[in-house]
JSON list of C-alpha atoms and ligand atoms in Angstrom, two decimals:
[
{"chain": "O", "resi": 118, "resn": "MET", "atom": "CA", "xyz": [22.09, 51.19, 32.35]},
{"chain": "O", "resi": 119, "resn": "ARG", "atom": "CA", "xyz": [24.88, 49.62, 34.37]},
{"chain": "O", "resi": 120, "resn": "VAL", "atom": "CA", "xyz": [26.37, 46.33, 33.13]},
{"chain": "O", "resi": 121, "resn": "HIS", "atom": "CA", "xyz": [28.63, 44.04, 35.11]},
{"chain": "O", "resi": 122, "resn": "VAL", "atom": "CA", "xyz": [30.19, 41.00, 33.42]},
{"chain": "O", "resi": 123, "resn": "ALA", "atom": "CA", "xyz": [31.67, 38.56, 35.94]},
{"chain": "O", "resi": 124, "resn": "ASP", "atom": "CA", "xyz": [35.38, 37.98, 35.75]},
{"chain": "O", "resi": 125, "resn": "HIS", "atom": "CA", "xyz": [36.23, 35.16, 38.13]},
{"chain": "O", "resi": 126, "resn": "PRO", "atom": "CA", "xyz": [37.83, 31.79, 37.42]},
{"chain": "O", "resi": 127, "resn": "LEU", "atom": "CA", "xyz": [35.27, 29.87, 39.52]},
{"chain": "O", "resi": 128, "resn": "ILE", "atom": "CA", "xyz": [32.42, 31.38, 37.50]},
{"chain": "O", "resi": 129, "resn": "THR", "atom": "CA", "xyz": [34.16, 30.66, 34.18]},
{"chain": "O", "resi": 130, "resn": "HIS", "atom": "CA", "xyz": [34.87, 27.09, 35.29]},
{"chain": "O", "resi": 131, "resn": "LYS", "atom": "CA", "xyz": [31.27, 26.41, 36.33]},
{"chain": "O", "resi": 132, "resn": "LEU", "atom": "CA", "xyz": [30.04, 28.04, 33.13]},
{"chain": "O", "resi": 133, "resn": "SER", "atom": "CA", "xyz": [32.26, 25.75, 31.05]},
{"chain": "O", "resi": 134, "resn": "VAL", "atom": "CA", "xyz": [30.63, 22.67, 32.59]},
{"chain": "O", "resi": 135, "resn": "LEU", "atom": "CA", "xyz": [27.18, 24.23, 32.09]},
{"chain": "O", "resi": 136, "resn": "ARG", "atom": "CA", "xyz": [27.89, 24.86, 28.40]},
{"chain": "O", "resi": 137, "resn": "ASP", "atom": "CA", "xyz": [29.03, 21.27, 27.79]},
{"chain": "O", "resi": 138, "resn": "ARG", "atom": "CA", "xyz": [26.29, 19.46, 25.87]},
{"chain": "O", "resi": 139, "resn": "THR", "atom": "CA", "xyz": [26.94, 16.23, 27.79]},
{"chain": "O", "resi": 140, "resn": "THR", "atom": "CA", "xyz": [26.21, 17.79, 31.21]},
{"chain": "O", "resi": 141, "resn": "PRO", "atom": "CA", "xyz": [22.97, 16.14, 32.43]},
{"chain": "O", "resi": 142, "resn": "SER", "atom": "CA", "xyz": [20.02, 18.05, 33.94]},
{"chain": "O", "resi": 143, "resn": "PRO", "atom": "CA", "xyz": [20.75, 17.29, 37.64]},
{"chain": "O", "resi": 144, "resn": "THR", "atom": "CA", "xyz": [24.30, 18.66, 37.31]},
{"chain": "O", "resi": 145, "resn": "PHE", "atom": "CA", "xyz": [23.05, 21.57, 35.20]},
{"chain": "O", "resi": 146, "resn": "ARG", "atom": "CA", "xyz": [20.53, 22.50, 37.91]},
{"chain": "O", "resi": 147, "resn": "ALA", "atom": "CA", "xyz": [23.11, 22.30, 40.70]},
{"chain": "O", "resi": 148, "resn": "LEU", "atom": "CA", "xyz": [25.60, 24.43, 38.76]},
{"chain": "O", "resi": 149, "resn": "THR", "atom": "CA", "xyz": [22.94, 27.01, 37.89]},
{"chain": "O", "resi": 150, "resn": "GLU", "atom": "CA", "xyz": [22.17, 27.43, 41.57]},
{"chain": "O", "resi": 151, "resn": "GLU", "atom": "CA", "xyz": [25.85, 27.79, 42.47]},
{"chain": "O", "resi": 152, "resn": "LEU", "atom": "CA", "xyz": [26.42, 30.32, 39.69]},
{"chain": "O", "resi": 153, "resn": "VAL", "atom": "CA", "xyz": [23.45, 32.41, 40.77]},
{"chain": "O", "resi": 154, "resn": "THR", "atom": "CA", "xyz": [24.73, 32.63, 44.31]},
{"chain": "O", "resi": 155, "resn": "LEU", "atom": "CA", "xyz": [28.06, 33.92, 43.01]},
{"chain": "O", "resi": 156, "resn": "LEU", "atom": "CA", "xyz": [26.37, 36.42, 40.65]},
{"chain": "O", "resi": 157, "resn": "ALA", "atom": "CA", "xyz": [23.84, 37.48, 43.29]},
{"chain": "O", "resi": 158, "resn": "TYR", "atom": "CA", "xyz": [26.70, 38.57, 45.51]},
{"chain": "O", "resi": 159, "resn": "GLU", "atom": "CA", "xyz": [27.53, 41.23, 42.91]},
{"chain": "O", "resi": 160, "resn": "ALA", "atom": "CA", "xyz": [23.88, 41.95, 42.01]},
{"chain": "O", "resi": 161, "resn": "THR", "atom": "CA", "xyz": [22.94, 42.74, 45.61]},
{"chain": "O", "resi": 162, "resn": "ARG", "atom": "CA", "xyz": [25.83, 45.12, 46.20]},
{"chain": "O", "resi": 163, "resn": "GLY", "atom": "CA", "xyz": [23.35, 48.02, 46.24]},
{"chain": "O", "resi": 164, "resn": "VAL", "atom": "CA", "xyz": [20.61, 46.37, 48.30]},
{"chain": "O", "resi": 165, "resn": "ARG", "atom": "CA", "xyz": [19.17, 48.89, 50.73]},
{"chain": "O", "resi": 166, "resn": "VAL", "atom": "CA", "xyz": [19.85, 48.37, 54.43]},
{"chain": "O", "resi": 167, "resn": "THR", "atom": "CA", "xyz": [18.88, 50.24, 57.57]},
{"chain": "O", "resi": 168, "resn": "ALA", "atom": "CA", "xyz": [20.98, 50.69, 60.66]},
{"chain": "O", "resi": 169, "resn": "THR", "atom": "CA", "xyz": [19.84, 48.51, 63.55]},
{"chain": "O", "resi": 170, "resn": "PRO", "atom": "CA", "xyz": [21.15, 48.25, 67.12]},
{"chain": "O", "resi": 171, "resn": "ILE", "atom": "CA", "xyz": [22.42, 44.85, 68.27]},
{"chain": "O", "resi": 172, "resn": "ASP", "atom": "CA", "xyz": [23.86, 43.38, 71.43]},
{"chain": "O", "resi": 173, "resn": "THR", "atom": "CA", "xyz": [26.80, 41.08, 70.92]},
{"chain": "O", "resi": 174, "resn": "PRO", "atom": "CA", "xyz": [27.86, 38.91, 73.90]},
{"chain": "O", "resi": 175, "resn": "VAL", "atom": "CA", "xyz": [30.46, 41.62, 74.54]},
{"chain": "O", "resi": 176, "resn": "ALA", "atom": "CA", "xyz": [28.99, 45.02, 73.68]},
{"chain": "O", "resi": 177, "resn": "HIS", "atom": "CA", "xyz": [26.14, 47.07, 72.33]},
{"chain": "O", "resi": 178, "resn": "THR", "atom": "CA", "xyz": [26.81, 48.11, 68.71]},
{"chain": "O", "resi": 179, "resn": "MET", "atom": "CA", "xyz": [25.15, 48.96, 65.43]},
{"chain": "O", "resi": 180, "resn": "GLY", "atom": "CA", "xyz": [24.51, 46.51, 62.59]},
{"chain": "O", "resi": 181, "resn": "VAL", "atom": "CA", "xyz": [22.30, 46.60, 59.52]},
{"chain": "O", "resi": 182, "resn": "ALA", "atom": "CA", "xyz": [19.13, 44.86, 58.39]},
{"chain": "O", "resi": 183, "resn": "ILE", "atom": "CA", "xyz": [17.65, 44.60, 54.88]},
{"chain": "O", "resi": 184, "resn": "ALA", "atom": "CA", "xyz": [15.46, 47.70, 54.50]},
{"chain": "O", "resi": 185, "resn": "LYS", "atom": "CA", "xyz": [11.70, 47.70, 53.96]},
{"chain": "O", "resi": 186, "resn": "PRO", "atom": "CA", "xyz": [9.96, 47.43, 51.58]},
{"chain": "O", "resi": 187, "resn": "ARG", "atom": "CA", "xyz": [11.73, 44.09, 51.13]},
{"chain": "O", "resi": 188, "resn": "PRO", "atom": "CA", "xyz": [13.47, 43.35, 47.81]},
{"chain": "O", "resi": 189, "resn": "LEU", "atom": "CA", "xyz": [11.33, 41.50, 45.28]},
{"chain": "O", "resi": 190, "resn": "VAL", "atom": "CA", "xyz": [12.88, 38.59, 43.37]},
{"chain": "O", "resi": 191, "resn": "VAL", "atom": "CA", "xyz": [11.19, 37.76, 40.05]},
{"chain": "O", "resi": 192, "resn": "PRO", "atom": "CA", "xyz": [12.22, 34.58, 38.23]},
{"chain": "O", "resi": 193, "resn": "ILE", "atom": "CA", "xyz": [11.01, 34.45, 34.61]},
{"chain": "O", "resi": 194, "resn": "LEU", "atom": "CA", "xyz": [9.45, 31.04, 34.07]},
{"chain": "O", "resi": 195, "resn": "ARG", "atom": "CA", "xyz": [10.46, 28.55, 33.07]},
{"chain": "O", "resi": 196, "resn": "ALA", "atom": "CA", "xyz": [14.25, 28.78, 33.01]},
{"chain": "O", "resi": 197, "resn": "GLY", "atom": "CA", "xyz": [14.48, 31.54, 35.62]},
{"chain": "O", "resi": 198, "resn": "LEU", "atom": "CA", "xyz": [12.97, 29.19, 38.17]},
{"chain": "O", "resi": 199, "resn": "GLY", "atom": "CA", "xyz": [16.27, 27.29, 38.16]},
{"chain": "O", "resi": 200, "resn": "MET", "atom": "CA", "xyz": [17.91, 30.43, 39.57]},
{"chain": "O", "resi": 201, "resn": "LEU", "atom": "CA", "xyz": [15.49, 31.11, 42.42]},
{"chain": "O", "resi": 202, "resn": "GLU", "atom": "CA", "xyz": [16.99, 28.91, 45.15]},
{"chain": "O", "resi": 203, "resn": "GLY", "atom": "CA", "xyz": [20.48, 30.31, 44.63]},
{"chain": "O", "resi": 204, "resn": "MET", "atom": "CA", "xyz": [19.14, 33.85, 44.97]},
{"chain": "O", "resi": 205, "resn": "VAL", "atom": "CA", "xyz": [16.91, 33.38, 48.01]},
{"chain": "O", "resi": 206, "resn": "LYS", "atom": "CA", "xyz": [19.70, 31.55, 49.82]},
{"chain": "O", "resi": 207, "resn": "LEU", "atom": "CA", "xyz": [21.57, 34.83, 49.74]},
{"chain": "O", "resi": 208, "resn": "VAL", "atom": "CA", "xyz": [18.57, 37.09, 50.47]},
{"chain": "O", "resi": 209, "resn": "PRO", "atom": "CA", "xyz": [16.20, 34.86, 52.48]},
{"chain": "O", "resi": 210, "resn": "THR", "atom": "CA", "xyz": [13.91, 37.74, 53.49]},
{"chain": "O", "resi": 211, "resn": "ALA", "atom": "CA", "xyz": [13.19, 38.74, 49.88]},
{"chain": "O", "resi": 212, "resn": "GLU", "atom": "CA", "xyz": [9.66, 38.43, 48.58]},
{"chain": "O", "resi": 213, "resn": "VAL", "atom": "CA", "xyz": [9.17, 36.40, 45.39]},
{"chain": "O", "resi": 214, "resn": "GLY", "atom": "CA", "xyz": [6.89, 37.21, 42.45]},
{"chain": "O", "resi": 215, "resn": "PHE", "atom": "CA", "xyz": [6.56, 35.29, 39.19]},
{"chain": "O", "resi": 216, "resn": "LEU", "atom": "CA", "xyz": [6.42, 36.15, 35.51]},
{"chain": "O", "resi": 217, "resn": "GLY", "atom": "CA", "xyz": [5.78, 33.40, 32.97]},
{"chain": "O", "resi": 218, "resn": "MET", "atom": "CA", "xyz": [7.12, 34.37, 29.56]},
{"chain": "O", "resi": 219, "resn": "ALA", "atom": "CA", "xyz": [7.94, 32.29, 26.51]},
{"chain": "O", "resi": 220, "resn": "ARG", "atom": "CA", "xyz": [9.62, 33.42, 23.34]},
{"chain": "O", "resi": 221, "resn": "ASN", "atom": "CA", "xyz": [7.77, 32.56, 20.15]},
{"chain": "O", "resi": 222, "resn": "GLU", "atom": "CA", "xyz": [10.51, 30.58, 18.43]},
{"chain": "O", "resi": 223, "resn": "GLU", "atom": "CA", "xyz": [9.43, 31.82, 14.97]},
{"chain": "O", "resi": 224, "resn": "THR", "atom": "CA", "xyz": [8.95, 35.55, 15.55]},
{"chain": "O", "resi": 225, "resn": "LEU", "atom": "CA", "xyz": [11.30, 35.63, 18.60]},
{"chain": "O", "resi": 226, "resn": "GLU", "atom": "CA", "xyz": [8.70, 37.86, 20.28]},
{"chain": "O", "resi": 227, "resn": "PRO", "atom": "CA", "xyz": [8.09, 37.24, 24.02]},
{"chain": "O", "resi": 228, "resn": "GLN", "atom": "CA", "xyz": [4.60, 36.26, 25.16]},
{"chain": "O", "resi": 229, "resn": "THR", "atom": "CA", "xyz": [3.49, 36.61, 28.77]},
{"chain": "O", "resi": 230, "resn": "TYR", "atom": "CA", "xyz": [1.38, 33.65, 29.92]},
{"chain": "O", "resi": 231, "resn": "ALA", "atom": "CA", "xyz": [1.45, 34.10, 33.71]},
{"chain": "O", "resi": 232, "resn": "GLU", "atom": "CA", "xyz": [1.93, 36.89, 36.21]},
{"chain": "O", "resi": 233, "resn": "ARG", "atom": "CA", "xyz": [1.86, 36.83, 40.01]},
{"chain": "O", "resi": 234, "resn": "LEU", "atom": "CA", "xyz": [3.33, 40.06, 41.33]},
{"chain": "O", "resi": 235, "resn": "PRO", "atom": "CA", "xyz": [2.26, 42.64, 43.91]},
{"chain": "O", "resi": 236, "resn": "ASP", "atom": "CA", "xyz": [0.03, 45.30, 42.28]},
{"chain": "O", "resi": 237, "resn": "ASP", "atom": "CA", "xyz": [2.08, 48.13, 43.71]},
{"chain": "O", "resi": 238, "resn": "LEU", "atom": "CA", "xyz": [5.86, 48.02, 43.46]},
{"chain": "O", "resi": 239, "resn": "SER", "atom": "CA", "xyz": [6.42, 51.61, 44.58]},
{"chain": "O", "resi": 240, "resn": "GLY", "atom": "CA", "xyz": [9.80, 52.03, 46.17]},
{"chain": "O", "resi": 241, "resn": "ARG", "atom": "CA", "xyz": [10.77, 48.39, 45.52]},
{"chain": "O", "resi": 242, "resn": "GLN", "atom": "CA", "xyz": [14.16, 47.10, 44.47]},
{"chain": "O", "resi": 243, "resn": "CYS", "atom": "CA", "xyz": [13.44, 44.22, 42.05]},
{"chain": "O", "resi": 244, "resn": "PHE", "atom": "CA", "xyz": [15.77, 41.41, 41.00]},
{"chain": "O", "resi": 245, "resn": "VAL", "atom": "CA", "xyz": [14.85, 39.66, 37.75]},
{"chain": "O", "resi": 246, "resn": "LEU", "atom": "CA", "xyz": [16.25, 36.18, 37.21]},
{"chain": "O", "resi": 247, "resn": "ASP", "atom": "CA", "xyz": [16.59, 34.71, 33.71]},
{"chain": "O", "resi": 248, "resn": "PRO", "atom": "CA", "xyz": [19.59, 32.67, 32.62]},
{"chain": "O", "resi": 249, "resn": "MET", "atom": "CA", "xyz": [19.53, 33.82, 28.98]},
{"chain": "O", "resi": 250, "resn": "LEU", "atom": "CA", "xyz": [19.61, 37.36, 27.53]},
{"chain": "O", "resi": 251, "resn": "ALA", "atom": "CA", "xyz": [19.40, 36.56, 23.81]},
{"chain": "O", "resi": 252, "resn": "THR", "atom": "CA", "xyz": [17.54, 39.10, 21.59]},
{"chain": "O", "resi": 253, "resn": "GLY", "atom": "CA", "xyz": [16.66, 40.95, 24.81]},
{"chain": "O", "resi": 254, "resn": "GLY", "atom": "CA", "xyz": [12.92, 40.94, 24.05]},
{"chain": "O", "resi": 255, "resn": "THR", "atom": "CA", "xyz": [11.96, 38.93, 27.13]},
{"chain": "O", "resi": 256, "resn": "LEU", "atom": "CA", "xyz": [14.07, 40.93, 29.56]},
{"chain": "O", "resi": 257, "resn": "ALA", "atom": "CA", "xyz": [12.97, 44.30, 28.13]},
{"chain": "O", "resi": 258, "resn": "ALA", "atom": "CA", "xyz": [9.30, 43.28, 28.48]},
{"chain": "O", "resi": 259, "resn": "ALA", "atom": "CA", "xyz": [9.86, 42.09, 32.07]},
{"chain": "O", "resi": 260, "resn": "ILE", "atom": "CA", "xyz": [11.61, 45.36, 32.97]},
{"chain": "O", "resi": 261, "resn": "ASP", "atom": "CA", "xyz": [8.71, 47.36, 31.46]},
{"chain": "O", "resi": 262, "resn": "PHE", "atom": "CA", "xyz": [6.25, 45.30, 33.47]},
{"chain": "O", "resi": 263, "resn": "LEU", "atom": "CA", "xyz": [7.98, 46.07, 36.77]},
{"chain": "O", "resi": 264, "resn": "PHE", "atom": "CA", "xyz": [8.39, 49.79, 36.13]},
{"chain": "O", "resi": 265, "resn": "ALA", "atom": "CA", "xyz": [4.75, 50.01, 35.03]},
{"chain": "O", "resi": 266, "resn": "ARG", "atom": "CA", "xyz": [3.87, 48.76, 38.53]},
{"chain": "O", "resi": 267, "resn": "GLY", "atom": "CA", "xyz": [6.01, 51.46, 40.10]},
{"chain": "O", "resi": 268, "resn": "ALA", "atom": "CA", "xyz": [9.34, 49.67, 40.74]},
{"chain": "O", "resi": 269, "resn": "GLU", "atom": "CA", "xyz": [12.14, 52.03, 41.69]},
{"chain": "O", "resi": 270, "resn": "GLU", "atom": "CA", "xyz": [15.10, 49.96, 40.56]},
{"chain": "O", "resi": 271, "resn": "VAL", "atom": "CA", "xyz": [15.51, 46.73, 38.55]},
{"chain": "O", "resi": 272, "resn": "THR", "atom": "CA", "xyz": [18.60, 44.51, 38.63]},
{"chain": "O", "resi": 273, "resn": "CYS", "atom": "CA", "xyz": [18.68, 41.58, 36.20]},
{"chain": "O", "resi": 274, "resn": "VAL", "atom": "CA", "xyz": [20.81, 38.52, 36.88]},
{"chain": "O", "resi": 275, "resn": "CYS", "atom": "CA", "xyz": [21.57, 36.50, 33.74]},
{"chain": "O", "resi": 276, "resn": "ILE", "atom": "CA", "xyz": [24.01, 33.66, 33.25]},
{"chain": "O", "resi": 277, "resn": "LEU", "atom": "CA", "xyz": [24.75, 34.38, 29.58]},
{"chain": "O", "resi": 278, "resn": "GLY", "atom": "CA", "xyz": [24.12, 37.37, 27.34]},
{"chain": "O", "resi": 279, "resn": "ALA", "atom": "CA", "xyz": [24.56, 38.24, 23.66]},
{"chain": "O", "resi": 280, "resn": "PRO", "atom": "CA", "xyz": [25.88, 41.67, 22.64]},
{"chain": "O", "resi": 281, "resn": "GLU", "atom": "CA", "xyz": [22.86, 42.25, 20.35]},
{"chain": "O", "resi": 282, "resn": "GLY", "atom": "CA", "xyz": [20.42, 41.64, 23.20]},
{"chain": "O", "resi": 283, "resn": "LEU", "atom": "CA", "xyz": [22.37, 43.73, 25.66]},
{"chain": "O", "resi": 284, "resn": "ALA", "atom": "CA", "xyz": [22.32, 46.69, 23.23]},
{"chain": "O", "resi": 285, "resn": "MET", "atom": "CA", "xyz": [18.58, 46.21, 22.65]},
{"chain": "O", "resi": 286, "resn": "VAL", "atom": "CA", "xyz": [17.84, 46.22, 26.40]},
{"chain": "O", "resi": 287, "resn": "GLU", "atom": "CA", "xyz": [20.06, 49.26, 26.94]},
{"chain": "O", "resi": 288, "resn": "GLN", "atom": "CA", "xyz": [18.12, 51.20, 24.32]},
{"chain": "O", "resi": 289, "resn": "ALA", "atom": "CA", "xyz": [14.74, 50.05, 25.63]},
{"chain": "O", "resi": 290, "resn": "VAL", "atom": "CA", "xyz": [15.61, 50.96, 29.22]},
{"chain": "O", "resi": 291, "resn": "GLY", "atom": "CA", "xyz": [16.59, 54.58, 28.51]},
{"chain": "O", "resi": 292, "resn": "ASP", "atom": "CA", "xyz": [17.38, 56.47, 31.70]},
{"chain": "O", "resi": 293, "resn": "ARG", "atom": "CA", "xyz": [15.50, 54.14, 34.06]},
{"chain": "O", "resi": 294, "resn": "ASN", "atom": "CA", "xyz": [17.43, 52.69, 36.99]},
{"chain": "O", "resi": 295, "resn": "VAL", "atom": "CA", "xyz": [18.49, 49.27, 35.61]},
{"chain": "O", "resi": 296, "resn": "SER", "atom": "CA", "xyz": [21.54, 47.08, 36.18]},
{"chain": "O", "resi": 297, "resn": "ILE", "atom": "CA", "xyz": [22.46, 43.85, 34.41]},
{"chain": "O", "resi": 298, "resn": "VAL", "atom": "CA", "xyz": [24.80, 41.31, 35.97]},
{"chain": "O", "resi": 299, "resn": "LEU", "atom": "CA", "xyz": [26.06, 38.63, 33.55]},
{"chain": "O", "resi": 300, "resn": "GLY", "atom": "CA", "xyz": [28.11, 35.48, 34.07]},
{"chain": "O", "resi": 301, "resn": "ALA", "atom": "CA", "xyz": [29.56, 35.96, 30.57]},
{"chain": "O", "resi": 302, "resn": "LEU", "atom": "CA", "xyz": [28.97, 38.04, 27.46]},
{"chain": "O", "resi": 303, "resn": "ASP", "atom": "CA", "xyz": [29.09, 35.66, 24.50]},
{"chain": "O", "resi": 304, "resn": "GLU", "atom": "CA", "xyz": [29.97, 36.32, 20.84]},
{"chain": "O", "resi": 305, "resn": "LYS", "atom": "CA", "xyz": [26.65, 36.70, 19.02]},
{"chain": "O", "resi": 306, "resn": "LEU", "atom": "CA", "xyz": [23.23, 35.27, 18.18]},
{"chain": "O", "resi": 307, "resn": "ASP", "atom": "CA", "xyz": [22.77, 32.65, 15.50]},
{"chain": "O", "resi": 308, "resn": "GLU", "atom": "CA", "xyz": [20.08, 32.77, 12.79]},
{"chain": "O", "resi": 309, "resn": "ASN", "atom": "CA", "xyz": [17.57, 31.17, 15.20]},
{"chain": "O", "resi": 310, "resn": "GLY", "atom": "CA", "xyz": [18.19, 33.73, 17.94]},
{"chain": "O", "resi": 311, "resn": "TYR", "atom": "CA", "xyz": [20.32, 31.34, 20.05]},
{"chain": "O", "resi": 312, "resn": "ILE", "atom": "CA", "xyz": [23.34, 32.59, 21.92]},
{"chain": "O", "resi": 313, "resn": "VAL", "atom": "CA", "xyz": [26.70, 31.47, 20.42]},
{"chain": "O", "resi": 314, "resn": "PRO", "atom": "CA", "xyz": [28.55, 29.60, 21.85]},
{"chain": "O", "resi": 315, "resn": "GLY", "atom": "CA", "xyz": [25.85, 29.65, 24.55]},
{"chain": "O", "resi": 316, "resn": "LEU", "atom": "CA", "xyz": [24.50, 26.53, 26.22]},
{"chain": "O", "resi": 317, "resn": "GLY", "atom": "CA", "xyz": [21.43, 25.70, 24.13]},
{"chain": "O", "resi": 318, "resn": "ASP", "atom": "CA", "xyz": [17.87, 26.01, 25.47]},
{"chain": "O", "resi": 319, "resn": "ALA", "atom": "CA", "xyz": [18.26, 26.71, 29.17]},
{"chain": "O", "resi": 320, "resn": "GLY", "atom": "CA", "xyz": [14.69, 25.62, 30.03]},
{"chain": "O", "resi": 321, "resn": "ASP", "atom": "CA", "xyz": [15.12, 22.28, 28.27]},
{"chain": "O", "resi": 322, "resn": "ARG", "atom": "CA", "xyz": [18.52, 21.69, 29.83]},
{"chain": "O", "resi": 323, "resn": "LEU", "atom": "CA", "xyz": [17.20, 22.46, 33.33]},
{"chain": "O", "resi": 324, "resn": "TYR", "atom": "CA", "xyz": [13.97, 20.55, 33.11]},
{"chain": "O", "resi": 325, "resn": "GLY", "atom": "CA", "xyz": [14.46, 18.07, 30.24]},
{"chain": "O", "resi": 326, "resn": "LEU", "atom": "CA", "xyz": [14.93, 14.41, 31.05]},
{"chain": "O", "resi": 327, "resn": "ALA", "atom": "CA", "xyz": [18.21, 13.46, 32.72]},
{"chain": "O", "resi": 328, "resn": "GLU", "atom": "CA", "xyz": [20.45, 11.51, 30.37]},
{"chain": "T", "resi": 1750, "resn": "PRP", "atom": "O1", "xyz": [16.24, 37.37, 24.90]},
{"chain": "T", "resi": 1750, "resn": "PRP", "atom": "P1", "xyz": [15.16, 36.58, 24.24]},
{"chain": "T", "resi": 1750, "resn": "PRP", "atom": "O2", "xyz": [15.40, 36.44, 22.75]},
{"chain": "T", "resi": 1750, "resn": "PRP", "atom": "O3", "xyz": [13.79, 37.09, 24.53]},
{"chain": "T", "resi": 1750, "resn": "PRP", "atom": "O4", "xyz": [15.28, 35.09, 24.75]},
{"chain": "T", "resi": 1750, "resn": "PRP", "atom": "C1", "xyz": [15.53, 34.76, 26.08]},
{"chain": "T", "resi": 1750, "resn": "PRP", "atom": "C2", "xyz": [14.39, 33.98, 26.66]},
{"chain": "T", "resi": 1750, "resn": "PRP", "atom": "O5", "xyz": [14.33, 32.67, 26.08]},
{"chain": "T", "resi": 1750, "resn": "PRP", "atom": "C3", "xyz": [14.37, 31.68, 27.12]},
{"chain": "T", "resi": 1750, "resn": "PRP", "atom": "O6", "xyz": [13.11, 31.36, 27.57]},
{"chain": "T", "resi": 1750, "resn": "PRP", "atom": "P2", "xyz": [12.08, 30.53, 26.66]},
{"chain": "T", "resi": 1750, "resn": "PRP", "atom": "O7", "xyz": [11.24, 31.45, 25.84]},
{"chain": "T", "resi": 1750, "resn": "PRP", "atom": "O8", "xyz": [12.82, 29.46, 25.92]},
{"chain": "T", "resi": 1750, "resn": "PRP", "atom": "O9", "xyz": [11.13, 29.87, 27.74]},
{"chain": "T", "resi": 1750, "resn": "PRP", "atom": "P3", "xyz": [11.45, 28.69, 28.77]},
{"chain": "T", "resi": 1750, "resn": "PRP", "atom": "O10", "xyz": [12.20, 29.32, 29.90]},
{"chain": "T", "resi": 1750, "resn": "PRP", "atom": "O11", "xyz": [10.11, 28.20, 29.16]},
{"chain": "T", "resi": 1750, "resn": "PRP", "atom": "O12", "xyz": [12.25, 27.64, 28.06]},
{"chain": "T", "resi": 1750, "resn": "PRP", "atom": "C4", "xyz": [15.17, 32.36, 28.19]},
{"chain": "T", "resi": 1750, "resn": "PRP", "atom": "O13", "xyz": [15.02, 31.77, 29.45]},
{"chain": "T", "resi": 1750, "resn": "PRP", "atom": "C5", "xyz": [14.66, 33.78, 28.13]},
{"chain": "T", "resi": 1750, "resn": "PRP", "atom": "O14", "xyz": [13.47, 33.97, 28.90]},
{"chain": "T", "resi": 1751, "resn": "URA", "atom": "O1", "xyz": [20.45, 30.60, 23.48]},
{"chain": "T", "resi": 1751, "resn": "URA", "atom": "C1", "xyz": [19.30, 30.73, 23.93]},
{"chain": "T", "resi": 1751, "resn": "URA", "atom": "C2", "xyz": [18.43, 31.75, 23.52]},
{"chain": "T", "resi": 1751, "resn": "URA", "atom": "C3", "xyz": [17.18, 31.84, 24.08]},
{"chain": "T", "resi": 1751, "resn": "URA", "atom": "N1", "xyz": [16.82, 30.94, 25.01]},
{"chain": "T", "resi": 1751, "resn": "URA", "atom": "C4", "xyz": [17.64, 29.96, 25.43]},
{"chain": "T", "resi": 1751, "resn": "URA", "atom": "O2", "xyz": [17.26, 29.14, 26.29]},
{"chain": "T", "resi": 1751, "resn": "URA", "atom": "N2", "xyz": [18.86, 29.87, 24.88]},
{"chain": "T", "resi": 1752, "resn": "MG", "atom": "MG1", "xyz": [13.28, 27.67, 26.47]}
]
């Protein structure tokens, strides 16, 4: 499994505002979108393209187009939905599928409550969006889901990760073709499975009432 942790002052700055408990939902949503666009730039480094001829006003030359089958972007509801706009701005021709998963806050086990994905993902490059990689249970289950449908490659874009969760996902993934792009790798999980220092519950902060 390949892991890339962002190292850029603009990302660290935006993340600092996102972490701040006083940042209200509208600002949190806007920053999430901006952060995803920056992370997606790295996450899409390996997106497949095909050579295509083009005519500029001056000459005939070769360019590239996003290859088919088109990439599939999969936000994990609810919090991953806050990352969708930032991603599709960068890859507007991507197809979008949805996975609804919620972590049981007592057992910390993920439960899938919704799924809207193509039945056959053969040959597809998939991009999973979820801001938080905590115990790793949710992301590992989502990755399994996509490979079970035939996906060729899965890249996960997360805003924050915990070392425990990253290790869990790495073990679960084995030798499958998976990459994880993180805005930051935090210190640890607390006794409730929350990322420390983290940013709290991403879904609540995105979609809770504005203060
Ligand atoms: O790594 P894990 O321990 O599995 O935890 C991470 C999951 O928890 C959060 O979702 P949550 O279950 O709170 O659902 P929500 O997006 O609806 O708030 C987060 O968005 C991840 O999906
Ligand atoms: O810190 C955490 C852990 C899981 N889910 C969140 O939204 N935040
Ligand atoms: Mg939540």
